[in-house]
Amino acid sequence: MRALALSAFALLAACTQAPAARHVTLQCLDAGHLEDQAVIPAGRVDRGDVAFNREELVGGSGQVAAFSIDTHEVTNRQFAAFVAATHYVTVAERTAPDGQRTGAAVFDPNQHAWRVDREADWRHPAGANSTIAGRDFFPVVQIAYEDAAAYARWRGRRLPTENQWERAARLDAPAPHDIHAEAFAPNGVPRANTWQGVFPVVDRGVDGFEGLAPVGCFAPNAQHLYDMVGNVWEWTSDWYAADRAPASEIYARDHDPNHIAERVIKGGSYLCSDTFCSRFRTGSRQPADPGEGMSHVGFRTVGDVPRRT
Ligand SMILES: [Ca+2]
């Protein structure tokens, strides 16, 4: 597992005096909708926006066949059912090559920093003293890529490609040029769980949540999908390292002998703020170590739909 470090923070956001909200909501979707899926019709996807990051377009766009996709991020309750049925042991719970428990990466809001916590796993997302009790409807986190893929296989499904994910987010519409358009209404009211304030110092929780939110607390998109922006980043099956973007830093990464092949994650998370990350856009992407669970990465699954004859 790689050491985690937050690079220099651009502490540029202006703070206001809005009171901080506390998340007391434990459920937003009715439990009867936990297995809901939406059918995304075949068609074109117009991925990313070069105006933000040149590499957003790499390897993408074109036609996508019809598929189904979970309407929300996989929840703790759903993942618990998978573990109960299969006795699956996640990567975080296994023994690492150094003989210690693998653990996972935890963002500690009190320390304002990431740490690798050997006791963290999906049942203890912030370490030994944390729990998911009462959080059945929160997205499962501390899930490495192979854990997510195993869950998807158990359901007869798989993880989305990056093109599928973006088509589900916007059909054939291009990514908005306004960086805030998908996370905030035109009047500035949040419509996704992101971070309001100066990251990582203060999250004012104007959107109603400091930290994770239960799935489905914000209005769905036109495809009836919840939380495609914010809350947790979502695994896709695309390799990030396979890309050959012209950006010099990516060239350097691909030629670093210590570089770990990474998967693309999409959608941004509750840690994305104006001052750090700011990838609360469906066109954005980020690399993630597939062997590492993180407290801001979850997933949803996709599957085939019957072809019309
Ligand atoms: Ca928030």
XYZ file of C-alpha atoms and ligand atoms in Angstrom:
310
model
C 0.000 0.000 0.000
C 1.328 3.354 -0.891
C 1.856 6.044 1.629
C -0.784 8.683 1.411
C -0.017 12.310 1.353
C -2.054 15.337 0.585
C -0.212 17.727 -1.583
C -0.226 21.436 -1.048
C -3.652 22.802 -0.538
C -4.838 25.802 -2.419
C -6.597 27.562 0.396
C -8.458 29.963 -1.756
C -12.129 29.591 -0.946
C -13.847 32.383 0.837
C -15.514 31.252 4.040
C -18.990 32.413 4.884
C -20.724 32.319 8.226
C -23.332 29.723 7.292
C -23.883 27.312 10.174
C -22.445 23.835 9.826
C -24.991 21.092 9.347
C -24.773 17.745 11.119
C -25.788 14.625 9.308
C -28.452 12.923 11.335
C -30.175 11.348 8.351
C -29.644 7.602 8.281
C -31.856 6.722 5.341
C -33.093 8.544 2.271
C -34.212 5.803 -0.105
C -36.991 3.410 0.798
C -35.499 -0.029 1.470
C -37.775 -1.411 -1.234
C -35.698 0.443 -3.817
C -32.314 -0.922 -2.779
C -32.120 -3.262 -5.770
C -33.434 -0.787 -8.348
C -31.695 -0.544 -11.692
C -32.139 1.758 -14.659
C -31.794 0.786 -18.313
C -29.499 3.049 -20.271
C -30.282 2.905 -23.990
C -27.604 2.290 -26.595
C -26.089 5.414 -28.006
C -23.209 7.778 -28.080
C -21.176 8.984 -25.130
C -19.311 12.267 -25.321
C -16.796 11.896 -22.559
C -15.092 14.482 -20.409
C -14.183 18.055 -21.177
C -10.769 19.036 -22.407
C -11.288 22.512 -20.928
C -10.754 21.079 -17.443
C -8.223 18.317 -17.893
C -6.790 17.294 -21.239
C -6.650 13.662 -20.218
C -10.409 13.444 -19.557
C -10.971 12.452 -23.166
C -8.314 9.768 -23.336
C -9.522 6.446 -24.651
C -13.141 7.462 -24.611
C -16.258 8.605 -26.443
C -18.059 6.621 -29.130
C -20.960 4.184 -29.053
C -22.124 2.253 -26.015
C -24.506 -0.723 -26.143
C -27.573 -0.728 -23.912
C -26.967 -1.789 -20.321
C -28.537 -1.650 -16.900
C -26.994 0.164 -13.959
C -27.760 0.328 -10.247
C -29.702 3.468 -9.448
C -27.508 4.091 -6.426
C -24.157 3.247 -4.913
C -23.938 -0.221 -3.325
C -24.858 0.056 0.346
C -23.501 -1.518 3.507
C -26.685 -3.597 3.742
C -26.216 -4.982 0.243
C -22.529 -5.750 0.754
C -23.314 -7.424 4.086
C -25.748 -9.747 2.289
C -22.989 -10.683 -0.155
C -20.523 -11.433 2.648
C -23.115 -13.421 4.589
C -23.862 -15.552 1.541
C -20.287 -16.108 0.363
C -18.060 -15.533 3.435
C -15.991 -13.274 1.208
C -13.022 -11.624 2.907
C -12.120 -8.191 1.577
C -8.605 -7.089 0.756
C -8.478 -4.800 3.801
C -9.175 -7.760 6.100
C -6.446 -9.970 4.649
C -2.845 -10.308 5.790
C -0.407 -8.106 3.877
C 3.055 -9.255 2.731
C 4.540 -7.598 5.824
C 2.505 -9.910 8.048
C 0.180 -7.198 9.271
C -3.439 -6.771 8.447
C -3.776 -4.874 5.165
C -6.224 -2.237 6.366
C -7.342 0.718 4.306
C -6.974 4.437 3.848
C -8.978 6.633 6.190
C -9.580 10.341 5.899
C -9.580 11.618 9.464
C -11.649 14.815 9.722
C -10.165 15.601 13.111
C -6.576 15.361 11.933
C -7.507 16.874 8.556
C -5.448 14.210 6.835
C -5.357 10.725 5.407
C -3.835 7.795 7.245
C -3.364 4.111 6.499
C -5.252 2.308 9.248
C -4.510 -1.394 9.549
C -7.771 -1.961 11.409
C -9.962 -0.233 8.856
C -12.257 -2.294 6.642
C -15.813 -2.080 5.324
C -17.277 -2.910 8.742
C -14.943 -0.438 10.456
C -14.534 2.279 7.852
C -12.644 4.673 10.124
C -10.625 2.063 12.010
C -10.984 -0.202 15.035
C -13.364 1.964 17.010
C -15.686 2.744 14.134
C -18.783 0.864 13.044
C -21.413 0.719 10.345
C -24.154 0.007 12.876
C -27.149 2.104 11.894
C -25.597 2.883 8.531
C -27.269 0.207 6.403
C -28.120 2.723 3.716
C -24.739 4.407 3.458
C -22.475 3.465 0.549
C -20.064 0.674 1.418
C -16.467 1.932 1.487
C -13.004 0.498 2.150
C -13.633 -1.711 -0.848
C -10.676 -2.554 -3.098
C -11.333 -3.054 -6.792
C -11.391 -6.842 -6.579
C -13.872 -6.678 -3.709
C -16.219 -4.582 -5.822
C -15.759 -6.888 -8.802
C -16.464 -9.941 -6.608
C -19.712 -8.409 -5.392
C -20.723 -7.605 -8.960
C -19.991 -11.175 -10.115
C -22.067 -12.544 -7.244
C -24.986 -10.528 -8.561
C -24.322 -11.691 -12.126
C -23.127 -8.221 -13.003
C -19.857 -6.322 -13.411
C -18.318 -2.922 -12.844
C -19.037 -0.217 -15.426
C -16.565 0.882 -18.022
C -15.754 4.562 -17.928
C -17.775 5.110 -21.106
C -20.775 3.303 -19.624
C -20.504 5.354 -16.453
C -20.473 8.676 -18.322
C -23.299 7.625 -20.643
C -25.355 6.717 -17.598
C -24.558 10.132 -16.167
C -25.475 12.265 -19.182
C -26.567 10.043 -22.130
C -25.086 11.800 -25.176
C -24.907 15.269 -23.658
C -21.466 16.850 -23.359
C -20.009 17.600 -19.947
C -21.073 21.068 -18.783
C -18.448 23.784 -19.047
C -19.561 25.228 -15.699
C -17.530 23.390 -13.069
C -20.343 23.765 -10.527
C -23.253 22.869 -12.803
C -23.682 19.292 -11.633
C -23.025 19.688 -7.905
C -24.916 22.924 -7.349
C -28.160 24.421 -8.641
C -27.865 27.753 -10.487
C -28.747 29.552 -7.235
C -25.856 27.825 -5.480
C -27.917 25.321 -3.502
C -25.995 22.021 -3.282
C -27.487 19.070 -5.120
C -24.757 16.563 -4.309
C -22.713 15.620 -1.256
C -19.420 17.453 -1.630
C -17.264 19.547 0.725
C -18.141 23.197 1.322
C -15.298 25.104 2.869
C -11.530 25.031 2.856
C -10.348 21.444 2.449
C -9.112 19.745 4.572
C -9.578 22.229 7.400
C -13.310 22.845 7.639
C -16.338 21.287 6.010
C -19.312 23.547 6.657
C -21.724 20.836 5.554
C -24.011 23.269 3.767
C -25.320 20.345 1.708
C -26.537 18.720 4.926
C -23.695 16.254 5.371
C -20.233 16.364 6.845
C -18.783 13.081 5.685
C -20.711 10.389 3.869
C -24.429 10.607 3.205
C -26.858 7.722 2.881
C -27.508 6.892 -0.764
C -30.259 8.749 -2.556
C -30.510 11.885 -0.424
C -30.245 14.219 -3.388
C -32.453 14.372 -6.472
C -31.637 11.785 -9.150
C -30.431 12.666 -12.629
C -32.635 12.313 -15.718
C -31.804 8.584 -15.848
C -33.093 8.181 -12.253
C -29.577 7.634 -10.911
C -28.634 9.007 -7.510
C -25.298 10.425 -6.393
C -23.501 10.207 -9.742
C -21.737 13.305 -8.462
C -20.315 13.387 -4.959
C -20.704 11.150 -1.889
C -18.209 8.461 -3.014
C -15.992 8.062 -6.036
C -17.034 4.950 -7.961
C -14.802 2.224 -9.387
C -14.804 1.630 -13.133
C -13.192 -1.261 -14.978
C -10.989 1.003 -17.099
C -7.253 1.028 -16.489
C -5.975 4.520 -15.936
C -2.379 3.580 -16.625
C -3.276 2.207 -20.046
C -4.065 5.690 -21.176
C -1.523 7.589 -23.161
C -2.403 11.171 -22.515
C -0.069 13.822 -23.863
C 0.318 15.369 -20.425
C 3.920 15.053 -19.321
C 3.036 13.985 -15.808
C 1.114 10.981 -17.095
C 4.015 10.011 -19.337
C 6.242 10.155 -16.274
C 3.858 8.000 -14.258
C 3.705 5.315 -16.921
C 7.482 5.121 -17.082
C 8.026 4.982 -13.347
C 9.123 1.403 -12.500
C 7.408 1.750 -9.121
C 4.181 2.909 -10.638
C 1.119 0.838 -9.734
C -1.378 0.258 -12.523
C -4.467 2.139 -11.494
C -8.154 2.000 -12.287
C -10.282 4.991 -13.161
C -12.709 6.235 -10.521
C -15.543 8.614 -11.372
C -17.883 11.196 -9.912
C -15.965 12.849 -7.097
C -16.723 12.441 -3.410
C -17.752 14.188 -0.211
C -14.124 15.338 0.037
C -14.165 17.294 -3.230
C -14.239 21.022 -2.621
C -13.607 24.157 -4.587
C -10.160 24.287 -3.020
C -9.074 20.692 -3.494
C -9.988 18.060 -6.052
C -12.993 20.035 -7.373
C -13.835 16.996 -9.478
C -17.510 17.050 -8.588
C -18.253 16.641 -12.294
C -19.365 13.594 -14.269
C -16.696 14.328 -16.871
C -13.877 14.186 -14.351
C -11.773 11.142 -13.570
C -9.072 10.160 -11.156
C -6.663 7.213 -10.834
C -6.933 4.889 -7.842
C -4.798 2.001 -6.605
C -7.062 -1.029 -7.167
C -5.514 -2.848 -4.221
C -6.498 -0.247 -1.668
C -9.774 0.484 0.052
C -10.420 4.150 0.728
C -13.015 5.903 2.820
C -14.238 7.961 -0.124
C -14.467 5.253 -2.822
C -17.475 3.002 -3.433
C -19.097 1.514 -6.511
C -22.228 0.515 -8.391
C -22.723 -2.335 -10.865
C -23.921 -2.748 -14.445
C -25.397 -5.635 -16.428
C -26.710 -6.605 -19.827
C -30.226 -5.940 -20.970
C -32.074 -8.354 -23.265
C -31.584 -7.545 -26.938
C -34.674 -6.840 -28.953
C -35.344 -9.437 -31.633
Ca -21.037 17.371 2.293
